[in-house]
Amino acid sequence: MSDGTIESHLEEARRFPPSPAFAAQANAGDPAVYAAAEADPEAWWADQARQLDWMEPWTQVLDWRPPHARWFVGGRLNVSANCLDRHLAGPRRNKAAIIFEGEPGDRRTLTYHELWREVNRAAGALKQLGVGKGDRVTIYLPMVPEAVISMLACARIGAIHSVVFGGFSATSLRERIQDSGSKAVITADGGWRRGAMVPLKQAVDEALAEGVCPTVTAVLVVRRLGALLSVAMDDGRDAWWHEALAEAPRLCPPEPMDAEDGLFILYTSGSTGKPKGVYHTSGGYLTQAQATMRLVFDLKDDDVYWCTADVGWVTGHSYVVYGPLSAGATVLIYEGAPDWPERDRFWELIETHGVSIFYTAPTAIRSFMKWGDQHPAGRDLSSLRLLGSVGEPINPEAWMWYHRQIGGGRCPIVDTWWQTETGAIMVSPLPGLTTTHPGSAGRPFPGIAVDVVDETGAAVPPGEGGLLAIRRPWPAMLRTLWGNDERYRQVYWSKFAAQGLYFAGDGARRDADGNLWLLGRVDDIMLVAGHNISTMEVESALVEHEAVAEAAVIGRAHDVKGQAIAAFVTLKEGRSPSGELIAALRRHVGERLGPICRPDDILFSAELPKTRSGKIMRRLLRDIAEGRALGDVTTLADPSVVAGLKDRYEQHEG
Ligand code: WT7
């Protein structure tokens, strides 16, 4: 039986120290920050919290009764006031807070003062609908400014928002409305995706049909498509956003909130079971979102910052809305797809708006690699000065491509590890201080304590793989799972209860310099002839091959070895599958990582099954490789991909 240590085979020797010019101007420029934070983490976090405006000071930094933490006890603040009102007194008043571009190319800019005005009206409108402090509001919108306005309006009156990604179905929406007990829903007639209209209001009507969501008394509808898509309005329940805002008072003062009052619930599906309502509160969350924004993204007042995440994910909460706006950033928001109308849309946006900080996901980077270098090469990307990655381990080859083709070899890359549950970045380079390595997320953020341990909770030595665990509470940590504290204890705190560690569910290795290398979800780790092997390392070796764009690796049941390695491989544009290529790929992985890591099966596929947030669903690939009926496919972005793969795998087996 395995003890939880994971073998690591991927050697990565390339190193990228910060340039002297970048280091000289960096917000985090003094390496002593790590030791200072470690010597007194509570004092460090209190310093970060003092960057915010408080209505009432806290009396205690941390009250930790495992597994429940309260941060900044007794402090009062309002999150929307920190994102808006406090910027109005100074030069940021007329600075762009949001630059919006819709998929069809429509543009809108909102200054901090304009955004503040809209949020006041929206908050007033919610109040007039009977929404108050502690009530839940479900937000189901495209990536339009009203999504940000709605979130901040909730925060202003102390309502708890639950944003549901606009790509989720009516059934998923219904389940989340019911679990949160929402009083109101904010939606739009629809939005744009790859030139097609997404009928959001219709999905809300389906979700609420037949009185299955009795808590909902009001629905606000943003007009995005107008005459292009007519929607049914229920007289007693539905109101147009623009009409409700026009009737609302001009001002709505920010509600003084306890640091531990709720800010949002965000549902995360995980691979099995009912979605978990991850619950975040106000003071600690904003403290860490804001501190990481300044120090990890090195935000300056003249930056144009673009995080490509949808507000339906936590990245969109912490790094489209709360982190950047509390830090006074100019934030670009784009509604649509990266390949619409052309595959250079993102690079066109960077060129047009002069984006200087760009934050995206490895899955997107691998798509760009697959589409070819000509797309970024045809655009002026010289405004960029910092790049970020989040969501999955970034394969070293994808890192190098990002560095060269997007960053022009000059931009530091911050590979940021965190989770919906952690609320904000936990492990990342600090771009003026850290020598980065392609594929490593660097060190824990100052004040964060991370351990790599075995199944028993004992630390594993540097160089060996194990399980990632977090040693002490952090300000932006989830406080519980909505309505299910027992599940909160069980999922995150029961595995290492004796040591009091938070179990993150990821494999990781720490090198001799203290850098962390994430190895993927523990559930995905393979056990081949007694060796624990990371799917991520085999995938990274495959992606190194010049023909390969993307790979998904799984362990399938094997009589002798326990598990055998199966790889699903997507080729770059213009490359074709062949028996020789299969042999070459097996040989390459064997040489790179050792014969034990050589895949037994390789199947080429034009697409891989992914969740709507872009993560590869390895569980489904295991079902395919082991000839099982397909499990739940409802969280997939495109369910047809997996059905097609199943047919092909079975033919190839036969
Ligand atoms: C899981 C959390 C954090 C916002 C987006 C995802 C994986 C995330 C990295 C990274 C390696 C990463 C982990 C983590 N992950 N970032 N930089 N390197 N793995 O949030 O949906 O809650 O997923 O994403 O497996 O546990 P999430």
Short mmCIF file of C-alpha atoms in Angstrom, two decimals, residues 331-563:
data_model
loop_
_atom_site.label_atom_id
_atom_site.label_comp_id
_atom_site.label_asym_id
_atom_site.label_seq_id
_atom_site.Cartn_x
_atom_site.Cartn_y
_atom_site.Cartn_z
CA VAL A 331 -9.65 46.25 -15.03
CA LEU A 332 -10.40 44.99 -18.54
CA ILE A 333 -13.48 42.80 -18.86
CA TYR A 334 -14.20 40.82 -22.00
CA GLU A 335 -17.48 39.02 -22.53
CA GLY A 336 -16.72 36.39 -25.11
CA ALA A 337 -14.58 33.57 -26.45
CA PRO A 338 -10.85 33.78 -27.25
CA ASP A 339 -11.36 32.53 -30.80
CA TRP A 340 -14.14 34.87 -31.82
CA PRO A 341 -14.25 36.19 -34.46
CA GLU A 342 -10.61 35.13 -34.93
CA ARG A 343 -8.08 33.19 -32.94
CA ASP A 344 -6.17 36.35 -32.12
CA ARG A 345 -8.99 38.05 -30.21
CA PHE A 346 -7.10 38.09 -26.90
CA TRP A 347 -3.98 39.54 -28.50
CA GLU A 348 -6.08 42.10 -30.30
CA LEU A 349 -7.59 43.11 -26.94
CA ILE A 350 -4.14 43.46 -25.39
CA GLU A 351 -2.95 45.58 -28.32
CA THR A 352 -6.07 47.78 -28.38
CA HIS A 353 -6.34 48.45 -24.65
CA GLY A 354 -2.63 48.44 -23.82
CA VAL A 355 -2.92 45.66 -21.27
CA SER A 356 0.15 45.51 -19.01
CA ILE A 357 -0.75 42.64 -16.62
CA PHE A 358 -2.36 39.51 -18.04
CA TYR A 359 -3.63 36.57 -15.96
CA THR A 360 -5.00 33.41 -17.57
CA ALA A 361 -5.11 29.60 -17.27
CA PRO A 362 -2.85 26.84 -18.62
CA THR A 363 -5.76 25.30 -20.53
CA ALA A 364 -6.09 28.55 -22.50
CA ILE A 365 -2.33 28.75 -23.03
CA ARG A 366 -2.28 25.22 -24.46
CA SER A 367 -5.10 26.14 -26.86
CA PHE A 368 -3.11 29.14 -28.04
CA MET A 369 -0.07 26.92 -28.58
CA LYS A 370 -2.19 24.54 -30.59
CA TRP A 371 -3.59 27.33 -32.77
CA GLY A 372 -0.10 28.50 -33.68
CA ASP A 373 2.39 31.30 -33.05
CA GLN A 374 1.19 33.45 -35.94
CA HIS A 375 -1.79 34.75 -33.90
CA PRO A 376 0.13 36.50 -31.12
CA ALA A 377 2.98 37.32 -33.51
CA GLY A 378 0.62 39.44 -35.62
CA ARG A 379 -0.21 41.77 -32.71
CA ASP A 380 1.71 44.33 -30.68
CA LEU A 381 2.06 42.89 -27.18
CA SER A 382 4.76 45.29 -26.03
CA SER A 383 2.51 46.85 -23.36
CA LEU A 384 2.71 43.64 -21.30
CA ARG A 385 5.02 43.62 -18.29
CA LEU A 386 3.76 40.74 -16.11
CA LEU A 387 2.02 37.43 -16.84
CA GLY A 388 0.10 35.14 -14.50
CA SER A 389 -1.18 31.57 -14.61
CA VAL A 390 -3.78 29.80 -12.48
CA GLY A 391 -6.06 26.77 -12.40
CA GLU A 392 -3.79 23.80 -13.02
CA PRO A 393 -0.11 23.04 -12.94
CA ILE A 394 1.44 24.77 -15.94
CA ASN A 395 3.53 22.35 -17.99
CA PRO A 396 7.08 23.66 -18.42
CA GLU A 397 6.68 23.78 -22.22
CA ALA A 398 3.52 25.84 -21.90
CA TRP A 399 5.37 28.13 -19.47
CA MET A 400 8.21 28.59 -21.97
CA TRP A 401 5.80 29.32 -24.79
CA TYR A 402 3.95 31.88 -22.64
CA HIS A 403 7.26 33.45 -21.67
CA ARG A 404 8.54 33.73 -25.25
CA GLN A 405 5.50 34.20 -27.46
CA ILE A 406 3.35 36.34 -25.14
CA GLY A 407 5.86 37.85 -22.73
CA GLY A 408 8.49 38.55 -25.41
CA GLY A 409 11.04 36.99 -23.06
CA ARG A 410 10.88 40.04 -20.78
CA CYS A 411 7.84 39.55 -18.51
CA PRO A 412 8.06 37.68 -15.22
CA ILE A 413 5.49 34.87 -14.91
CA VAL A 414 3.64 34.31 -11.63
CA ASP A 415 2.25 30.78 -11.44
CA THR A 416 -0.28 31.14 -8.62
CA TRP A 417 -1.56 28.16 -6.66
CA TRP A 418 -4.78 28.56 -4.72
CA GLN A 419 -8.35 27.24 -4.54
CA THR A 420 -11.96 28.38 -4.28
CA GLU A 421 -11.59 27.40 -0.64
CA THR A 422 -8.43 29.41 0.02
CA GLY A 423 -10.12 32.55 -1.38
CA ALA A 424 -6.88 34.14 -2.55
CA ILE A 425 -3.38 33.27 -3.74
CA MET A 426 -1.42 31.01 -1.37
CA VAL A 427 1.70 30.02 -3.31
CA SER A 428 3.30 32.20 -5.96
CA PRO A 429 6.50 33.91 -6.97
CA LEU A 430 6.86 37.54 -5.93
CA PRO A 431 7.91 38.88 -9.31
CA GLY A 432 10.65 41.26 -8.17
CA LEU A 433 12.20 38.74 -5.78
CA THR A 434 11.72 35.19 -6.99
CA THR A 435 13.89 33.33 -9.47
CA THR A 436 11.21 31.39 -11.31
CA HIS A 437 11.39 27.87 -12.73
CA PRO A 438 9.02 26.76 -15.51
CA GLY A 439 6.45 24.54 -13.79
CA SER A 440 7.02 25.67 -10.21
CA ALA A 441 4.61 27.92 -8.33
CA GLY A 442 7.47 29.14 -6.13
CA ARG A 443 7.10 29.73 -2.41
CA PRO A 444 4.14 30.27 -0.11
CA PHE A 445 3.04 33.91 0.04
CA PRO A 446 4.43 35.69 3.12
CA GLY A 447 2.42 34.69 6.19
CA ILE A 448 1.26 31.40 4.64
CA ALA A 449 2.64 28.09 5.95
CA VAL A 450 2.52 25.10 3.63
CA ASP A 451 3.78 21.59 4.34
CA VAL A 452 4.35 18.60 2.09
CA VAL A 453 3.45 15.50 4.10
CA ASP A 454 2.83 11.78 3.72
CA GLU A 455 -0.42 9.93 4.50
CA THR A 456 0.34 10.06 8.22
CA GLY A 457 0.84 13.81 8.19
CA ALA A 458 4.62 13.59 8.66
CA ALA A 459 6.74 15.99 6.59
CA VAL A 460 8.50 14.43 3.61
CA PRO A 461 12.06 15.50 2.82
CA PRO A 462 12.81 18.04 0.08
CA GLY A 463 12.79 16.49 -3.39
CA GLU A 464 10.14 13.93 -2.52
CA GLY A 465 6.53 14.23 -3.51
CA GLY A 466 3.69 14.15 -0.99
CA LEU A 467 0.42 15.82 -0.10
CA LEU A 468 0.04 19.57 0.14
CA ALA A 469 -1.24 20.74 3.51
CA ILE A 470 -1.64 24.18 5.08
CA ARG A 471 -0.36 24.58 8.58
CA ARG A 472 -2.15 27.55 10.05
CA PRO A 473 -5.26 29.57 9.31
CA TRP A 474 -5.06 32.34 6.71
CA PRO A 475 -7.28 35.42 6.38
CA ALA A 476 -9.11 34.48 3.15
CA MET A 477 -9.82 30.87 4.12
CA LEU A 478 -13.33 29.53 3.70
CA ARG A 479 -15.22 29.70 6.98
CA THR A 480 -17.46 26.71 6.36
CA LEU A 481 -19.55 25.02 3.66
CA TRP A 482 -22.92 26.75 3.48
CA GLY A 483 -25.43 24.81 5.56
CA ASN A 484 -23.05 21.88 6.09
CA ASP A 485 -20.37 22.44 8.70
CA GLU A 486 -19.99 18.70 9.16
CA ARG A 487 -18.93 18.30 5.54
CA TYR A 488 -16.53 21.23 6.00
CA ARG A 489 -14.82 19.45 8.87
CA GLN A 490 -14.76 16.15 7.07
CA VAL A 491 -13.50 17.29 3.64
CA TYR A 492 -10.75 19.66 4.74
CA TRP A 493 -9.83 18.98 8.34
CA SER A 494 -10.33 15.28 9.08
CA LYS A 495 -7.44 13.76 7.13
CA PHE A 496 -4.75 15.40 9.26
CA ALA A 497 -6.87 16.06 12.34
CA ALA A 498 -4.08 15.05 14.71
CA GLN A 499 -1.71 17.64 13.23
CA GLY A 500 -4.42 20.27 12.72
CA LEU A 501 -3.55 20.62 9.02
CA TYR A 502 -5.83 21.72 6.20
CA PHE A 503 -5.88 19.05 3.48
CA ALA A 504 -5.75 20.70 0.06
CA GLY A 505 -6.21 17.54 -2.02
CA ASP A 506 -3.18 18.23 -4.24
CA GLY A 507 0.11 16.41 -4.61
CA ALA A 508 3.28 18.50 -4.40
CA ARG A 509 7.03 18.37 -4.03
CA ARG A 510 9.28 20.96 -2.46
CA ASP A 511 12.79 21.39 -3.85
CA ALA A 512 15.92 22.19 -1.88
CA ASP A 513 15.37 25.95 -2.41
CA GLY A 514 11.87 25.78 -0.93
CA ASN A 515 10.02 26.05 -4.25
CA LEU A 516 6.82 24.06 -4.63
CA TRP A 517 6.06 21.92 -7.68
CA LEU A 518 2.38 20.99 -7.85
CA LEU A 519 1.69 17.45 -9.04
CA GLY A 520 -2.07 17.56 -9.64
CA ARG A 521 -5.05 16.35 -7.66
CA VAL A 522 -4.28 13.45 -5.36
CA ASP A 523 -7.26 11.53 -6.79
CA ASP A 524 -5.52 11.57 -10.16
CA ILE A 525 -2.16 10.20 -9.01
CA MET A 526 -1.36 6.80 -10.56
CA LEU A 527 -0.05 3.72 -8.82
CA VAL A 528 2.02 1.79 -11.36
CA ALA A 529 3.81 -1.34 -10.12
CA GLY A 530 4.05 0.13 -6.65
CA HIS A 531 5.18 3.59 -7.79
CA ASN A 532 3.05 6.67 -7.24
CA ILE A 533 3.38 8.67 -10.44
CA SER A 534 1.98 12.11 -11.11
CA THR A 535 -0.28 12.46 -14.16
CA MET A 536 0.99 16.01 -14.48
CA GLU A 537 4.61 14.96 -15.01
CA VAL A 538 3.76 12.47 -17.77
CA GLU A 539 1.53 15.10 -19.39
CA SER A 540 4.32 17.66 -19.22
CA ALA A 541 6.76 15.26 -20.86
CA LEU A 542 4.27 14.60 -23.66
CA VAL A 543 3.64 18.31 -24.17
CA GLU A 544 7.41 18.80 -24.57
CA HIS A 545 7.25 16.88 -27.85
CA GLU A 546 6.99 19.32 -30.74
CA ALA A 547 3.91 17.63 -32.22
CA VAL A 548 1.83 17.68 -29.04
CA ALA A 549 -0.50 20.48 -27.96
CA GLU A 550 -2.17 18.89 -24.95
CA ALA A 551 -2.25 15.58 -23.10
CA ALA A 552 -4.39 13.96 -20.44
CA VAL A 553 -2.92 10.99 -18.61
CA ILE A 554 -4.67 8.49 -16.38
CA GLY A 555 -3.98 5.18 -14.69
CA ARG A 556 -6.27 2.38 -15.87
CA ALA A 557 -6.67 -0.94 -14.05
CA HIS A 558 -4.02 -3.48 -15.02
CA ASP A 559 -3.79 -7.12 -13.84
CA VAL A 560 -0.08 -7.12 -13.19
CA LYS A 561 0.98 -3.55 -12.51
CA GLY A 562 -2.10 -2.41 -10.63
CA GLN A 563 -2.42 0.49 -13.01
#
